[in-house]
PDB file of C-alpha atoms in Angstrom:
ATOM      1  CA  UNK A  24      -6.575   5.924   1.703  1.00 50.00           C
ATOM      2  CA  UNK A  25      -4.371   8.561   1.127  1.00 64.00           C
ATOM      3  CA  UNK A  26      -3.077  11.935   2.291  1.00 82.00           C
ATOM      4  CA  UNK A  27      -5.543  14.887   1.419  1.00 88.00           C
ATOM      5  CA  UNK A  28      -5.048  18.056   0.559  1.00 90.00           C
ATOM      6  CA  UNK A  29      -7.221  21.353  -0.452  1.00 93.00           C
ATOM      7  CA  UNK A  30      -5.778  22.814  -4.043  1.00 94.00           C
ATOM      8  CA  UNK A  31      -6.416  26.142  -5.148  1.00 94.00           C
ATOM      9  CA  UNK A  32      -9.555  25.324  -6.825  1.00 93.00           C
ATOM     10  CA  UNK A  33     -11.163  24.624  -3.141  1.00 95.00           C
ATOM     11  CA  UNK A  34     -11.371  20.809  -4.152  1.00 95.00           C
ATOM     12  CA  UNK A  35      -9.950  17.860  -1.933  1.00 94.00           C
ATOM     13  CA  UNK A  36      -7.612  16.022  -3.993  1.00 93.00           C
ATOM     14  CA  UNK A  37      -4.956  13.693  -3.251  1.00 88.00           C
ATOM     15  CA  UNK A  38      -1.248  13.666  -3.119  1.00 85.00           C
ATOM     16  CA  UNK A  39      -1.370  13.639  -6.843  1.00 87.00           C
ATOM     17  CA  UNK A  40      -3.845  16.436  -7.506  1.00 90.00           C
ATOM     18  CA  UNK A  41      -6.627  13.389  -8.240  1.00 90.00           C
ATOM     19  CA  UNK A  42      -9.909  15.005  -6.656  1.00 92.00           C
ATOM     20  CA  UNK A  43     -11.458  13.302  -3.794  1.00 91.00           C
ATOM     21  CA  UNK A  44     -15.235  11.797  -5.110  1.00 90.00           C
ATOM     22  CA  UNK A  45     -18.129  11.921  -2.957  1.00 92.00           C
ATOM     23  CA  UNK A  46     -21.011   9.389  -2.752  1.00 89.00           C
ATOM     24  CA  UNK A  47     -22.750  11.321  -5.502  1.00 90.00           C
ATOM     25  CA  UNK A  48     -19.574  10.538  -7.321  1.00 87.00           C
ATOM     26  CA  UNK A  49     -18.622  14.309  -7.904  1.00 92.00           C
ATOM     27  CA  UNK A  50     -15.372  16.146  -6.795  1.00 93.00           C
ATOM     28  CA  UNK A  51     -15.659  17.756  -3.526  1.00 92.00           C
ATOM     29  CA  UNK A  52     -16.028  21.711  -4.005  1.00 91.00           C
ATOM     30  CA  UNK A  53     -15.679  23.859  -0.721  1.00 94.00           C
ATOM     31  CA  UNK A  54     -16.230  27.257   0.037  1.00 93.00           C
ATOM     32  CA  UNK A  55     -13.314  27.465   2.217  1.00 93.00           C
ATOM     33  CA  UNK A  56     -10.311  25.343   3.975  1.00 91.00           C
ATOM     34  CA  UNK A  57     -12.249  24.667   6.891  1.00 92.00           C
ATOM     35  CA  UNK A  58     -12.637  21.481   6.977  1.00 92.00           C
ATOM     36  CA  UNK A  59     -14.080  18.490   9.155  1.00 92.00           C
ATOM     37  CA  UNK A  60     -14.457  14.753   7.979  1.00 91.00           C
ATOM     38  CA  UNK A  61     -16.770  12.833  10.582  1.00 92.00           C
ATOM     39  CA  UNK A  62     -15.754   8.732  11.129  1.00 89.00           C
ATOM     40  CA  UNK A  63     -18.526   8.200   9.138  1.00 88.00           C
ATOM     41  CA  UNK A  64     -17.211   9.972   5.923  1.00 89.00           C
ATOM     42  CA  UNK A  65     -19.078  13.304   6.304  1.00 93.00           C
ATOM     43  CA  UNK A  66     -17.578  16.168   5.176  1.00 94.00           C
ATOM     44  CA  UNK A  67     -18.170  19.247   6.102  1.00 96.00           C
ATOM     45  CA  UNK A  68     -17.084  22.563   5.129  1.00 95.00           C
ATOM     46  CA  UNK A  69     -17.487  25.665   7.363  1.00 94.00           C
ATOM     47  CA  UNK A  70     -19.782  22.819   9.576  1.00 94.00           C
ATOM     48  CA  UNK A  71     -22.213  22.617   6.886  1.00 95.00           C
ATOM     49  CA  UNK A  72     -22.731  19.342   5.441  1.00 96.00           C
ATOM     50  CA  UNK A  73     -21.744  18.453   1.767  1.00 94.00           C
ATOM     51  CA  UNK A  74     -21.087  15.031   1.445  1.00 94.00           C
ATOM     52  CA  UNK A  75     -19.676  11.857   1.850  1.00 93.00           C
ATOM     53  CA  UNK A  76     -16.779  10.046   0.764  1.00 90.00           C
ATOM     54  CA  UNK A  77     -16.984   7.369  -1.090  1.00 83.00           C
ATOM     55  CA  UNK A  78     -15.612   3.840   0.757  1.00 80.00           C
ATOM     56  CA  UNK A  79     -15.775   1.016  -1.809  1.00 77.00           C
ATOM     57  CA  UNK A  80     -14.614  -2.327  -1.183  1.00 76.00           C
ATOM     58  CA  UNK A  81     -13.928  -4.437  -4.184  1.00 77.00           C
ATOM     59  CA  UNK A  82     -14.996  -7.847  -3.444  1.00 79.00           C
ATOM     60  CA  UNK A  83     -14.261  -9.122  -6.887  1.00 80.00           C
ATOM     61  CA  UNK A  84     -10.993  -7.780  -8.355  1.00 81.00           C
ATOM     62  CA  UNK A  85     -11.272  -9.485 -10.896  1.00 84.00           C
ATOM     63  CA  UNK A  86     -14.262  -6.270 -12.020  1.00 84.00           C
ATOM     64  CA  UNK A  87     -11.423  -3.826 -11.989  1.00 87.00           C
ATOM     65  CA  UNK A  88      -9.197  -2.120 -14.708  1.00 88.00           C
ATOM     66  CA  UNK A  89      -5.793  -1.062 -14.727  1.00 90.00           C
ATOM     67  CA  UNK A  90      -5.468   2.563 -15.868  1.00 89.00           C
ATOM     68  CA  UNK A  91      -2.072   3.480 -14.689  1.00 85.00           C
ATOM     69  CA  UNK A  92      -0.512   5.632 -11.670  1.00 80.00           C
ATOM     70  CA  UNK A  93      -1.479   2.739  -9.549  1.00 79.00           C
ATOM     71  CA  UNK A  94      -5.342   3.698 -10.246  1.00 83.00           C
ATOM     72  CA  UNK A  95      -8.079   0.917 -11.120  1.00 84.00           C
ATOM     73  CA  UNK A  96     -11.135   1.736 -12.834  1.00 83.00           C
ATOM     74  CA  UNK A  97     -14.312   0.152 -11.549  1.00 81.00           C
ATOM     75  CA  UNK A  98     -16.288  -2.225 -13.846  1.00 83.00           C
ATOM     76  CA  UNK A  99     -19.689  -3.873 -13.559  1.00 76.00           C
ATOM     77  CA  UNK A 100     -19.769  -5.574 -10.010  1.00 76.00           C
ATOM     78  CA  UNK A 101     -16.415  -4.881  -8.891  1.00 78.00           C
ATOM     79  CA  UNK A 102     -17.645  -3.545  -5.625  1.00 70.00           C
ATOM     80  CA  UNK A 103     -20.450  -2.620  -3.197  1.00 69.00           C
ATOM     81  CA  UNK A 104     -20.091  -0.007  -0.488  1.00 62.00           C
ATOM     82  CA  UNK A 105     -17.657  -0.877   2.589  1.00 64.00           C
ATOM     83  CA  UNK A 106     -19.412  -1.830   5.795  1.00 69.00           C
ATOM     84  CA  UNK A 107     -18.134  -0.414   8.996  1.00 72.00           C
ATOM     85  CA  UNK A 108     -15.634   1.107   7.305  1.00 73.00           C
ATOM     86  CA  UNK A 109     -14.569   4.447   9.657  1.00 78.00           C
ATOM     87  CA  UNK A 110     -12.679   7.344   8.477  1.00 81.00           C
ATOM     88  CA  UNK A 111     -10.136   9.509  10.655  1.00 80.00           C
ATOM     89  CA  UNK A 112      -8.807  13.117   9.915  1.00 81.00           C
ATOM     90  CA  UNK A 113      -5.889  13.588  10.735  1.00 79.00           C
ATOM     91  CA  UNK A 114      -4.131  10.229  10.275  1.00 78.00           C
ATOM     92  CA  UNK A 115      -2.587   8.442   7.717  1.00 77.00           C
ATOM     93  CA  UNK A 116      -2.106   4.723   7.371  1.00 75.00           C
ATOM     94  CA  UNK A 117       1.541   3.823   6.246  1.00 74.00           C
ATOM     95  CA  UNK A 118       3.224   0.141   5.796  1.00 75.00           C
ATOM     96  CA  UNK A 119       3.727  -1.852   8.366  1.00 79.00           C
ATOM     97  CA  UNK A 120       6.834  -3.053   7.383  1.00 83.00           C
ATOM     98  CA  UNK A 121      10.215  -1.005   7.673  1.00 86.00           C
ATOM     99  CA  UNK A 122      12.088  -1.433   4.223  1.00 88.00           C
ATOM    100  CA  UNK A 123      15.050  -0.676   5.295  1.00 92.00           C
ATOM    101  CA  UNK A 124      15.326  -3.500   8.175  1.00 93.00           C
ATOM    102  CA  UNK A 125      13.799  -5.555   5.746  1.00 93.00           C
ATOM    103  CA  UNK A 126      16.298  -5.428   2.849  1.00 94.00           C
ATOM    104  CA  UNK A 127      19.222  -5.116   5.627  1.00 96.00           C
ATOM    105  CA  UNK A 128      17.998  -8.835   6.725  1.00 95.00           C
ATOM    106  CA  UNK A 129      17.811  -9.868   3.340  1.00 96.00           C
ATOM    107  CA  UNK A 130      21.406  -8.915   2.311  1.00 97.00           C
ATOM    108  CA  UNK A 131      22.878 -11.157   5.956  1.00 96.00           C
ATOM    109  CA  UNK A 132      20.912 -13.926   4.819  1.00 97.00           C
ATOM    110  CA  UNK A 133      22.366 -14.187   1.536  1.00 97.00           C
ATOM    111  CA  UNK A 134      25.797 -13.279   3.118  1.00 97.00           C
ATOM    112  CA  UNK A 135      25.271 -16.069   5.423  1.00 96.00           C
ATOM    113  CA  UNK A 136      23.944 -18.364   3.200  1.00 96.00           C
ATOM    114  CA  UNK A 137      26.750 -17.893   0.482  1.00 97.00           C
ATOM    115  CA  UNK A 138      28.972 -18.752   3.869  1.00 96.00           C
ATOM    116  CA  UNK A 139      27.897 -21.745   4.422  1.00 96.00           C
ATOM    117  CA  UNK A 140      27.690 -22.924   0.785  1.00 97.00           C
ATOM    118  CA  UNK A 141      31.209 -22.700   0.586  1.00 96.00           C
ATOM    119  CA  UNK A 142      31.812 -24.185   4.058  1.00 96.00           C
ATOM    120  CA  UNK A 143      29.563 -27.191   2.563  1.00 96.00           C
ATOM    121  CA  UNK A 144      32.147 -27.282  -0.589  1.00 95.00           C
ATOM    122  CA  UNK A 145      34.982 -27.073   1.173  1.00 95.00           C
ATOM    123  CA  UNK A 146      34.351 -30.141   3.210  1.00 94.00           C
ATOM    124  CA  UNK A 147      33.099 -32.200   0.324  1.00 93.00           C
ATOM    125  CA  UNK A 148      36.558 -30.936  -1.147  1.00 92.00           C
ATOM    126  CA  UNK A 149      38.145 -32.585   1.890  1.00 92.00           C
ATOM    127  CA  UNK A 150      36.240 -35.686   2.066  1.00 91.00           C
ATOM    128  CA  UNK A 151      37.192 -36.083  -1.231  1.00 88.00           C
ATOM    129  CA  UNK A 152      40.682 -35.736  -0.899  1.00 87.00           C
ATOM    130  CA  UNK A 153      40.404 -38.071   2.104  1.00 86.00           C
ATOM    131  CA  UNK A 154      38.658 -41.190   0.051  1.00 84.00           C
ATOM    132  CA  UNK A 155      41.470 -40.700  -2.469  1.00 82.00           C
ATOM    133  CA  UNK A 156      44.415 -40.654  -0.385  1.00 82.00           C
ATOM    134  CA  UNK A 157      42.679 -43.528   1.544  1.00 80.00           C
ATOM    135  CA  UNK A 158      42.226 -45.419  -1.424  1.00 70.00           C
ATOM    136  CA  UNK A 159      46.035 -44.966  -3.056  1.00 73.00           C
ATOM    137  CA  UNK A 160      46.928 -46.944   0.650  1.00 67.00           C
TER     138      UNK A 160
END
């Protein structure tokens, strides 16, 4: 889940330079750029087969450890290997949300709401003038 990159060492790591591990759970070492990833998770290099990546998917969360850089170590029966889980070169799976919209919205709600919580003070104000000056009558 991630974008993917070849350093100069021939190895696919990620963004952060973290090396890409294979079901074998070694680092991907190519003999070239050339690259292909199948949906399945097979990589080849110059169209020779070398592995395939690892897909986990951590049923219990609960079995994994925090070890910073928003990376989770694995522990006992954290996961079991993802079924029907496809891979696809070439894309990359960002948020679905836009945070700018979404903090935009945010700040006219609380502009609107802060509105109407003095419109609602106001008019207590007045009613409360009103039962006064009623009363002194």
């Amino acid at each position: 889940a991630g974008a993917f990159r070849v350093d100069e060492n021939l190895r696919i790591v990620t963004a952060d330079g973290y090396p890409l591990l294979g079901t074998n759970g070694e680092p991907f070492v190519l003999a070239s750029e050339d690259v292909q990833i199948d949906k399945e998770g097979n990589v080849y290099n110059e169209g020779v087969y070398i592995n395939t990546i690892q897909l986990t998917n951590f049923t219990n969360v609960e079995g994994l450890r925090k070890i910073g850089d928003n990376l989770y170590e694995a522990l006992d029966d954290a996961g079991a290997v993802a079924a029907n889980a496809r891979v696809h070169q070439g894309f990359l799976e960002g948020s679905n949300v836009d945070l700018v919209k979404q903090m935009t919205d945010m700040i006219e709600i609380s502009r609107s709401y802060e509105t109407h919580q003095r419109m609602a003070s106001i008019i207590n104000d007045t009613l409360g003038k009103a039962v006064n000056e009623i009363g002194k009558v």
